[in-house]
Amino acid sequence: LLNVIVNVKNITSKCLWLLAGLCMTANAQFNIPEYIRIGLFYNSTAKQALTISGENIVVKNESFEPLSGNSYSIGIGESGFLINDVLYQVDNLEFVSENNIIKVDDKPYRGFIRLLLTDKGINVINCVELEEYLYGVVPLEMSTGWPIEALKAQAVCARTYAATQLGKFEQYGFDLTDNTLSQVYGGINAEKEDCTRAVNETEGMVATYDGKIAEVFYFATSSGTTLDVKDVWGTT
């Protein structure tokens, strides 16, 4: 294991890494996004109908005056969306709550929700601040209760992964999925206090290699055989 010394906001901590040669930095020169778009439902899982609820939600589209309410039943109508059984002939909607918490079929998320109408149904996208997104990732990729330094290392890895995967699913209107096609994200229901602390204490930090944001990948099992990185990923 490589022992890496990290300095952020004059706080020094030690993290153990499995990947020798990486270092961690919060240098502003790197393109770390403030927001990230997470696909909750799309393509084969696209919704035919759903409910969006929360505190004082505003529904936005440039084609009509914003709507305001606490709960919306959304369906598909002729060339548009049905919002509480009223047809709006648009192909996208945004739902923004007053308190930054919004529910999709009773499952709560931070940020806001964007809906895109496709030939498969309704793509449901959670647009959320990167740091708040990580609140819902770290507990599912490394369990709560692990040593705080391990959780902080996971937070840095998850942030690095997100920063290097922007636009991977642009054809569907988002950056990453909420499952193992990207990294698992469970919204507010997944959040744990120690994991949130780990995210906050590493805010803005990413792993770097050779002066660039490192490409980091997940794997679940190993046969015991190792190969050079260029033989697996085609790069050095």
PDB file of C-alpha atoms in Angstrom:
ATOM      1  CA  LEU A   1       0.000   0.000   0.000  1.00  0.00           C
ATOM      2  CA  LEU A   2       1.149   3.519  -0.757  1.00  0.00           C
ATOM      3  CA  ASN A   3       0.859   6.082   2.034  1.00  0.00           C
ATOM      4  CA  VAL A   4      -0.161   9.428   0.547  1.00  0.00           C
ATOM      5  CA  ILE A   5      -0.053  12.722   2.452  1.00  0.00           C
ATOM      6  CA  VAL A   6      -2.924  15.043   1.547  1.00  0.00           C
ATOM      7  CA  ASN A   7      -3.266  18.745   2.385  1.00  0.00           C
ATOM      8  CA  VAL A   8      -6.653  20.436   2.001  1.00  0.00           C
ATOM      9  CA  LYS A   9      -7.600  23.692   3.734  1.00  0.00           C
ATOM     10  CA  ASN A  10      -4.533  23.350   5.985  1.00  0.00           C
ATOM     11  CA  ILE A  11      -5.715  19.949   7.237  1.00  0.00           C
ATOM     12  CA  THR A  12      -3.319  17.024   6.777  1.00  0.00           C
ATOM     13  CA  SER A  13      -4.585  13.451   6.641  1.00  0.00           C
ATOM     14  CA  LYS A  14      -3.148  10.101   5.619  1.00  0.00           C
ATOM     15  CA  CYS A  15      -4.929   7.846   3.165  1.00  0.00           C
ATOM     16  CA  LEU A  16      -3.998   4.346   2.066  1.00  0.00           C
ATOM     17  CA  TRP A  17      -4.145   3.684  -1.659  1.00  0.00           C
ATOM     18  CA  LEU A  18      -3.965   0.520  -3.691  1.00  0.00           C
ATOM     19  CA  LEU A  19      -2.776   2.337  -6.805  1.00  0.00           C
ATOM     20  CA  ALA A  20       0.862   3.413  -6.501  1.00  0.00           C
ATOM     21  CA  GLY A  21       1.820   6.580  -8.352  1.00  0.00           C
ATOM     22  CA  LEU A  22      -1.397   8.486  -7.675  1.00  0.00           C
ATOM     23  CA  CYS A  23      -1.501  11.694  -5.699  1.00  0.00           C
ATOM     24  CA  MET A  24      -4.481  13.742  -4.538  1.00  0.00           C
ATOM     25  CA  THR A  25      -5.098  17.431  -5.028  1.00  0.00           C
ATOM     26  CA  ALA A  26      -7.769  20.098  -4.800  1.00  0.00           C
ATOM     27  CA  ASN A  27      -6.012  22.302  -7.365  1.00  0.00           C
ATOM     28  CA  ALA A  28      -8.519  24.532  -9.179  1.00  0.00           C
ATOM     29  CA  GLN A  29      -6.806  23.931 -12.536  1.00  0.00           C
ATOM     30  CA  PHE A  30      -8.761  20.701 -13.008  1.00  0.00           C
ATOM     31  CA  ASN A  31     -12.206  20.682 -14.573  1.00  0.00           C
ATOM     32  CA  ILE A  32     -14.246  19.443 -11.636  1.00  0.00           C
ATOM     33  CA  PRO A  33     -17.954  20.070 -12.311  1.00  0.00           C
ATOM     34  CA  GLU A  34     -20.223  21.761  -9.790  1.00  0.00           C
ATOM     35  CA  TYR A  35     -23.250  19.785 -10.974  1.00  0.00           C
ATOM     36  CA  ILE A  36     -23.635  16.313 -12.410  1.00  0.00           C
ATOM     37  CA  ARG A  37     -26.568  14.674 -14.206  1.00  0.00           C
ATOM     38  CA  ILE A  38     -27.562  11.192 -13.049  1.00  0.00           C
ATOM     39  CA  GLY A  39     -29.857   8.989 -15.114  1.00  0.00           C
ATOM     40  CA  LEU A  40     -32.377   7.310 -12.819  1.00  0.00           C
ATOM     41  CA  PHE A  41     -34.588   5.829 -15.543  1.00  0.00           C
ATOM     42  CA  TYR A  42     -33.919   5.731 -19.288  1.00  0.00           C
ATOM     43  CA  ASN A  43     -34.092   3.545 -22.398  1.00  0.00           C
ATOM     44  CA  SER A  44     -35.538   0.158 -21.322  1.00  0.00           C
ATOM     45  CA  THR A  45     -36.331   1.497 -17.829  1.00  0.00           C
ATOM     46  CA  ALA A  46     -37.860   4.762 -19.055  1.00  0.00           C
ATOM     47  CA  LYS A  47     -41.027   5.647 -17.181  1.00  0.00           C
ATOM     48  CA  GLN A  48     -44.489   5.679 -18.695  1.00  0.00           C
ATOM     49  CA  ALA A  49     -45.850   7.496 -15.660  1.00  0.00           C
ATOM     50  CA  LEU A  50     -44.473   8.795 -12.368  1.00  0.00           C
ATOM     51  CA  THR A  51     -45.160  11.101  -9.446  1.00  0.00           C
ATOM     52  CA  ILE A  52     -42.922  13.986  -8.423  1.00  0.00           C
ATOM     53  CA  SER A  53     -43.462  15.608  -5.059  1.00  0.00           C
ATOM     54  CA  GLY A  54     -41.809  17.947  -2.574  1.00  0.00           C
ATOM     55  CA  GLU A  55     -42.010  21.365  -0.978  1.00  0.00           C
ATOM     56  CA  ASN A  56     -43.223  24.153  -3.271  1.00  0.00           C
ATOM     57  CA  ILE A  57     -42.081  22.597  -6.548  1.00  0.00           C
ATOM     58  CA  VAL A  58     -41.847  24.803  -9.609  1.00  0.00           C
ATOM     59  CA  VAL A  59     -42.268  23.118 -13.013  1.00  0.00           C
ATOM     60  CA  LYS A  60     -40.315  24.859 -15.761  1.00  0.00           C
ATOM     61  CA  ASN A  61     -40.246  24.904 -19.542  1.00  0.00           C
ATOM     62  CA  GLU A  62     -39.596  27.901 -21.770  1.00  0.00           C
ATOM     63  CA  SER A  63     -42.872  27.254 -23.634  1.00  0.00           C
ATOM     64  CA  PHE A  64     -45.235  27.970 -20.722  1.00  0.00           C
ATOM     65  CA  GLU A  65     -45.462  29.943 -17.488  1.00  0.00           C
ATOM     66  CA  PRO A  66     -43.977  28.046 -14.514  1.00  0.00           C
ATOM     67  CA  LEU A  67     -46.346  25.885 -12.493  1.00  0.00           C
ATOM     68  CA  SER A  68     -46.217  25.713  -8.700  1.00  0.00           C
ATOM     69  CA  GLY A  69     -47.399  22.982  -6.355  1.00  0.00           C
ATOM     70  CA  ASN A  70     -46.382  20.156  -4.039  1.00  0.00           C
ATOM     71  CA  SER A  71     -47.229  17.066  -6.084  1.00  0.00           C
ATOM     72  CA  TYR A  72     -47.459  16.229  -9.764  1.00  0.00           C
ATOM     73  CA  SER A  73     -48.708  13.167 -11.598  1.00  0.00           C
ATOM     74  CA  ILE A  74     -46.779  12.877 -14.843  1.00  0.00           C
ATOM     75  CA  GLY A  75     -47.773  10.813 -17.864  1.00  0.00           C
ATOM     76  CA  ILE A  76     -47.383  10.765 -21.633  1.00  0.00           C
ATOM     77  CA  GLY A  77     -49.894  12.479 -23.877  1.00  0.00           C
ATOM     78  CA  GLU A  78     -50.068  13.213 -27.589  1.00  0.00           C
ATOM     79  CA  SER A  79     -46.729  14.842 -28.469  1.00  0.00           C
ATOM     80  CA  GLY A  80     -46.077  15.896 -24.900  1.00  0.00           C
ATOM     81  CA  PHE A  81     -46.450  15.433 -21.161  1.00  0.00           C
ATOM     82  CA  LEU A  82     -49.588  15.086 -19.120  1.00  0.00           C
ATOM     83  CA  ILE A  83     -49.133  17.078 -15.900  1.00  0.00           C
ATOM     84  CA  ASN A  84     -51.992  16.352 -13.518  1.00  0.00           C
ATOM     85  CA  ASP A  85     -54.008  15.269 -16.580  1.00  0.00           C
ATOM     86  CA  VAL A  86     -53.377  18.513 -18.485  1.00  0.00           C
ATOM     87  CA  LEU A  87     -51.485  18.187 -21.773  1.00  0.00           C
ATOM     88  CA  TYR A  88     -48.347  20.261 -22.342  1.00  0.00           C
ATOM     89  CA  GLN A  89     -46.853  19.715 -25.792  1.00  0.00           C
ATOM     90  CA  VAL A  90     -43.180  19.890 -24.827  1.00  0.00           C
ATOM     91  CA  ASP A  91     -40.453  17.262 -24.740  1.00  0.00           C
ATOM     92  CA  ASN A  92     -38.661  18.323 -21.549  1.00  0.00           C
ATOM     93  CA  LEU A  93     -39.515  19.533 -18.049  1.00  0.00           C
ATOM     94  CA  GLU A  94     -37.620  20.648 -14.957  1.00  0.00           C
ATOM     95  CA  PHE A  95     -38.897  20.284 -11.405  1.00  0.00           C
ATOM     96  CA  VAL A  96     -37.213  22.455  -8.758  1.00  0.00           C
ATOM     97  CA  SER A  97     -38.201  22.327  -5.084  1.00  0.00           C
ATOM     98  CA  GLU A  98     -37.881  25.132  -2.557  1.00  0.00           C
ATOM     99  CA  ASN A  99     -35.729  23.112  -0.135  1.00  0.00           C
ATOM    100  CA  ASN A 100     -33.496  21.296  -2.680  1.00  0.00           C
ATOM    101  CA  ILE A 101     -35.142  17.936  -1.881  1.00  0.00           C
ATOM    102  CA  ILE A 102     -37.460  16.288  -4.393  1.00  0.00           C
ATOM    103  CA  LYS A 103     -39.115  12.880  -4.559  1.00  0.00           C
ATOM    104  CA  VAL A 104     -39.508  10.609  -7.558  1.00  0.00           C
ATOM    105  CA  ASP A 105     -42.228   8.069  -6.760  1.00  0.00           C
ATOM    106  CA  ASP A 106     -41.590   8.810  -3.045  1.00  0.00           C
ATOM    107  CA  LYS A 107     -37.799   8.282  -3.256  1.00  0.00           C
ATOM    108  CA  PRO A 108     -36.015  11.506  -2.204  1.00  0.00           C
ATOM    109  CA  TYR A 109     -33.092  13.132  -4.006  1.00  0.00           C
ATOM    110  CA  ARG A 110     -31.137  16.341  -3.590  1.00  0.00           C
ATOM    111  CA  GLY A 111     -30.995  18.819  -6.452  1.00  0.00           C
ATOM    112  CA  PHE A 112     -33.682  18.955  -9.121  1.00  0.00           C
ATOM    113  CA  ILE A 113     -35.313  16.592 -11.606  1.00  0.00           C
ATOM    114  CA  ARG A 114     -35.305  16.842 -15.385  1.00  0.00           C
ATOM    115  CA  LEU A 115     -37.649  14.793 -17.572  1.00  0.00           C
ATOM    116  CA  LEU A 116     -36.996  14.086 -21.248  1.00  0.00           C
ATOM    117  CA  LEU A 117     -39.650  12.578 -23.502  1.00  0.00           C
ATOM    118  CA  THR A 118     -38.255   9.867 -25.804  1.00  0.00           C
ATOM    119  CA  ASP A 119     -39.620   7.135 -28.031  1.00  0.00           C
ATOM    120  CA  LYS A 120     -39.065   4.699 -25.134  1.00  0.00           C
ATOM    121  CA  GLY A 121     -40.878   6.779 -22.534  1.00  0.00           C
ATOM    122  CA  ILE A 122     -39.738   9.373 -19.994  1.00  0.00           C
ATOM    123  CA  ASN A 123     -36.062   9.648 -19.086  1.00  0.00           C
ATOM    124  CA  VAL A 124     -35.761  10.727 -15.457  1.00  0.00           C
ATOM    125  CA  ILE A 125     -32.581  12.641 -14.592  1.00  0.00           C
ATOM    126  CA  ASN A 126     -31.397  13.919 -11.212  1.00  0.00           C
ATOM    127  CA  CYS A 127     -29.306  17.091 -11.589  1.00  0.00           C
ATOM    128  CA  VAL A 128     -27.369  17.475  -8.350  1.00  0.00           C
ATOM    129  CA  GLU A 129     -24.274  19.190  -6.973  1.00  0.00           C
ATOM    130  CA  LEU A 130     -21.269  16.878  -7.255  1.00  0.00           C
ATOM    131  CA  GLU A 131     -20.547  16.877  -3.517  1.00  0.00           C
ATOM    132  CA  GLU A 132     -24.188  16.082  -2.680  1.00  0.00           C
ATOM    133  CA  TYR A 133     -24.173  13.344  -5.304  1.00  0.00           C
ATOM    134  CA  LEU A 134     -21.226  11.757  -3.484  1.00  0.00           C
ATOM    135  CA  TYR A 135     -23.254  11.696  -0.256  1.00  0.00           C
ATOM    136  CA  GLY A 136     -25.388   9.042  -1.952  1.00  0.00           C
ATOM    137  CA  VAL A 137     -22.479   7.164  -3.565  1.00  0.00           C
ATOM    138  CA  VAL A 138     -19.872   6.562  -0.861  1.00  0.00           C
ATOM    139  CA  PRO A 139     -22.168   4.530   1.477  1.00  0.00           C
ATOM    140  CA  LEU A 140     -23.057   2.166  -1.386  1.00  0.00           C
ATOM    141  CA  GLU A 141     -19.527   1.722  -2.722  1.00  0.00           C
ATOM    142  CA  MET A 142     -17.904   1.418   0.727  1.00  0.00           C
ATOM    143  CA  SER A 143     -20.117   0.617   3.702  1.00  0.00           C
ATOM    144  CA  THR A 144     -20.732   2.957   6.610  1.00  0.00           C
ATOM    145  CA  GLY A 145     -18.672   2.037   9.639  1.00  0.00           C
ATOM    146  CA  TRP A 146     -15.365   1.664   7.808  1.00  0.00           C
ATOM    147  CA  PRO A 147     -12.443   3.748   9.154  1.00  0.00           C
ATOM    148  CA  ILE A 148     -12.914   7.401   8.251  1.00  0.00           C
ATOM    149  CA  GLU A 149      -9.668   7.538   6.261  1.00  0.00           C
ATOM    150  CA  ALA A 150     -10.822   4.646   4.102  1.00  0.00           C
ATOM    151  CA  LEU A 151     -14.141   6.416   3.510  1.00  0.00           C
ATOM    152  CA  LYS A 152     -12.259   9.592   2.587  1.00  0.00           C
ATOM    153  CA  ALA A 153     -10.157   7.667   0.071  1.00  0.00           C
ATOM    154  CA  GLN A 154     -13.371   6.258  -1.433  1.00  0.00           C
ATOM    155  CA  ALA A 155     -14.839   9.764  -1.617  1.00  0.00           C
ATOM    156  CA  VAL A 156     -11.800  10.982  -3.561  1.00  0.00           C
ATOM    157  CA  CYS A 157     -11.979   7.993  -5.917  1.00  0.00           C
ATOM    158  CA  ALA A 158     -15.716   8.470  -6.493  1.00  0.00           C
ATOM    159  CA  ARG A 159     -15.243  12.186  -7.176  1.00  0.00           C
ATOM    160  CA  THR A 160     -12.384  11.438  -9.561  1.00  0.00           C
ATOM    161  CA  TYR A 161     -14.434   8.840 -11.411  1.00  0.00           C
ATOM    162  CA  ALA A 162     -17.362  11.243 -11.796  1.00  0.00           C
ATOM    163  CA  ALA A 163     -15.112  14.052 -13.075  1.00  0.00           C
ATOM    164  CA  THR A 164     -13.639  11.829 -15.796  1.00  0.00           C
ATOM    165  CA  GLN A 165     -16.944  10.324 -16.948  1.00  0.00           C
ATOM    166  CA  LEU A 166     -18.908  13.482 -17.775  1.00  0.00           C
ATOM    167  CA  GLY A 167     -21.150  13.068 -20.784  1.00  0.00           C
ATOM    168  CA  LYS A 168     -20.661   9.304 -21.044  1.00  0.00           C
ATOM    169  CA  PHE A 169     -24.434   8.878 -21.505  1.00  0.00           C
ATOM    170  CA  GLU A 170     -25.014  12.142 -23.363  1.00  0.00           C
ATOM    171  CA  GLN A 171     -27.204  10.373 -25.918  1.00  0.00           C
ATOM    172  CA  TYR A 172     -29.732   9.931 -23.104  1.00  0.00           C
ATOM    173  CA  GLY A 173     -29.254  13.419 -21.680  1.00  0.00           C
ATOM    174  CA  PHE A 174     -27.088  12.718 -18.634  1.00  0.00           C
ATOM    175  CA  ASP A 175     -23.566  11.971 -17.438  1.00  0.00           C
ATOM    176  CA  LEU A 176     -23.702   8.826 -15.280  1.00  0.00           C
ATOM    177  CA  THR A 177     -26.195   6.142 -14.308  1.00  0.00           C
ATOM    178  CA  ASP A 178     -27.189   5.376 -10.714  1.00  0.00           C
ATOM    179  CA  ASN A 179     -26.082   1.729 -10.980  1.00  0.00           C
ATOM    180  CA  THR A 180     -22.969  -0.354 -11.623  1.00  0.00           C
ATOM    181  CA  LEU A 181     -22.718   0.843 -15.221  1.00  0.00           C
ATOM    182  CA  SER A 182     -21.207   3.893 -13.520  1.00  0.00           C
ATOM    183  CA  GLN A 183     -21.104   3.921  -9.719  1.00  0.00           C
ATOM    184  CA  VAL A 184     -24.029   3.125  -7.431  1.00  0.00           C
ATOM    185  CA  TYR A 185     -26.032   6.140  -6.228  1.00  0.00           C
ATOM    186  CA  GLY A 186     -29.013   5.926  -3.910  1.00  0.00           C
ATOM    187  CA  GLY A 187     -30.005   9.519  -3.272  1.00  0.00           C
ATOM    188  CA  ILE A 188     -30.899  10.704   0.231  1.00  0.00           C
ATOM    189  CA  ASN A 189     -32.035   7.266   1.448  1.00  0.00           C
ATOM    190  CA  ALA A 190     -28.470   5.958   1.069  1.00  0.00           C
ATOM    191  CA  GLU A 191     -26.747   8.744   3.018  1.00  0.00           C
ATOM    192  CA  LYS A 192     -24.816   7.959   6.207  1.00  0.00           C
ATOM    193  CA  GLU A 193     -23.266  10.446   8.625  1.00  0.00           C
ATOM    194  CA  ASP A 194     -19.699   9.118   8.494  1.00  0.00           C
ATOM    195  CA  CYS A 195     -19.739   8.905   4.695  1.00  0.00           C
ATOM    196  CA  THR A 196     -21.064  12.451   4.424  1.00  0.00           C
ATOM    197  CA  ARG A 197     -18.258  13.564   6.725  1.00  0.00           C
ATOM    198  CA  ALA A 198     -15.734  11.829   4.461  1.00  0.00           C
ATOM    199  CA  VAL A 199     -17.084  13.696   1.437  1.00  0.00           C
ATOM    200  CA  ASN A 200     -17.062  17.040   3.258  1.00  0.00           C
ATOM    201  CA  GLU A 201     -13.511  16.589   4.561  1.00  0.00           C
ATOM    202  CA  THR A 202     -12.204  15.863   1.052  1.00  0.00           C
ATOM    203  CA  GLU A 203     -14.284  18.482  -0.751  1.00  0.00           C
ATOM    204  CA  GLY A 204     -12.985  19.160  -4.243  1.00  0.00           C
ATOM    205  CA  MET A 205     -10.184  16.602  -4.036  1.00  0.00           C
ATOM    206  CA  VAL A 206      -9.399  14.276  -6.945  1.00  0.00           C
ATOM    207  CA  ALA A 207      -6.705  11.717  -7.686  1.00  0.00           C
ATOM    208  CA  THR A 208      -4.166  12.859 -10.261  1.00  0.00           C
ATOM    209  CA  TYR A 209      -1.498  11.170 -12.331  1.00  0.00           C
ATOM    210  CA  ASP A 210       1.200  12.891 -14.359  1.00  0.00           C
ATOM    211  CA  GLY A 211      -0.439  16.297 -13.836  1.00  0.00           C
ATOM    212  CA  LYS A 212      -3.917  15.218 -14.978  1.00  0.00           C
ATOM    213  CA  ILE A 213      -7.018  13.816 -13.322  1.00  0.00           C
ATOM    214  CA  ALA A 214      -6.423  10.080 -13.070  1.00  0.00           C
ATOM    215  CA  GLU A 215      -8.621   7.509 -14.757  1.00  0.00           C
ATOM    216  CA  VAL A 216      -9.915   5.295 -11.954  1.00  0.00           C
ATOM    217  CA  PHE A 217     -12.043   2.191 -12.395  1.00  0.00           C
ATOM    218  CA  TYR A 218     -14.057  -0.165 -10.223  1.00  0.00           C
ATOM    219  CA  PHE A 219     -13.595  -3.920 -10.095  1.00  0.00           C
ATOM    220  CA  ALA A 220     -15.221  -6.495  -7.834  1.00  0.00           C
ATOM    221  CA  THR A 221     -13.087  -9.622  -8.159  1.00  0.00           C
ATOM    222  CA  SER A 222      -9.544 -10.632  -9.077  1.00  0.00           C
ATOM    223  CA  SER A 223      -8.192 -13.928 -10.362  1.00  0.00           C
ATOM    224  CA  GLY A 224      -4.830 -13.194  -8.765  1.00  0.00           C
ATOM    225  CA  THR A 225      -3.150 -12.339 -12.076  1.00  0.00           C
ATOM    226  CA  THR A 226      -2.063  -8.776 -12.790  1.00  0.00           C
ATOM    227  CA  LEU A 227      -1.283  -7.095 -16.108  1.00  0.00           C
ATOM    228  CA  ASP A 228       0.287  -3.856 -17.152  1.00  0.00           C
ATOM    229  CA  VAL A 229      -2.276  -1.027 -17.460  1.00  0.00           C
ATOM    230  CA  LYS A 230      -1.594  -0.651 -21.199  1.00  0.00           C
ATOM    231  CA  ASP A 231      -2.582  -4.296 -21.752  1.00  0.00           C
ATOM    232  CA  VAL A 232      -5.960  -3.731 -20.093  1.00  0.00           C
ATOM    233  CA  TRP A 233      -6.939  -0.166 -21.016  1.00  0.00           C
ATOM    234  CA  GLY A 234      -4.698   0.526 -23.980  1.00  0.00           C
ATOM    235  CA  THR A 235      -3.022   3.497 -22.277  1.00  0.00           C
ATOM    236  CA  THR A 236      -0.068   4.022 -19.963  1.00  0.00           C
TER     237      THR A 236
END
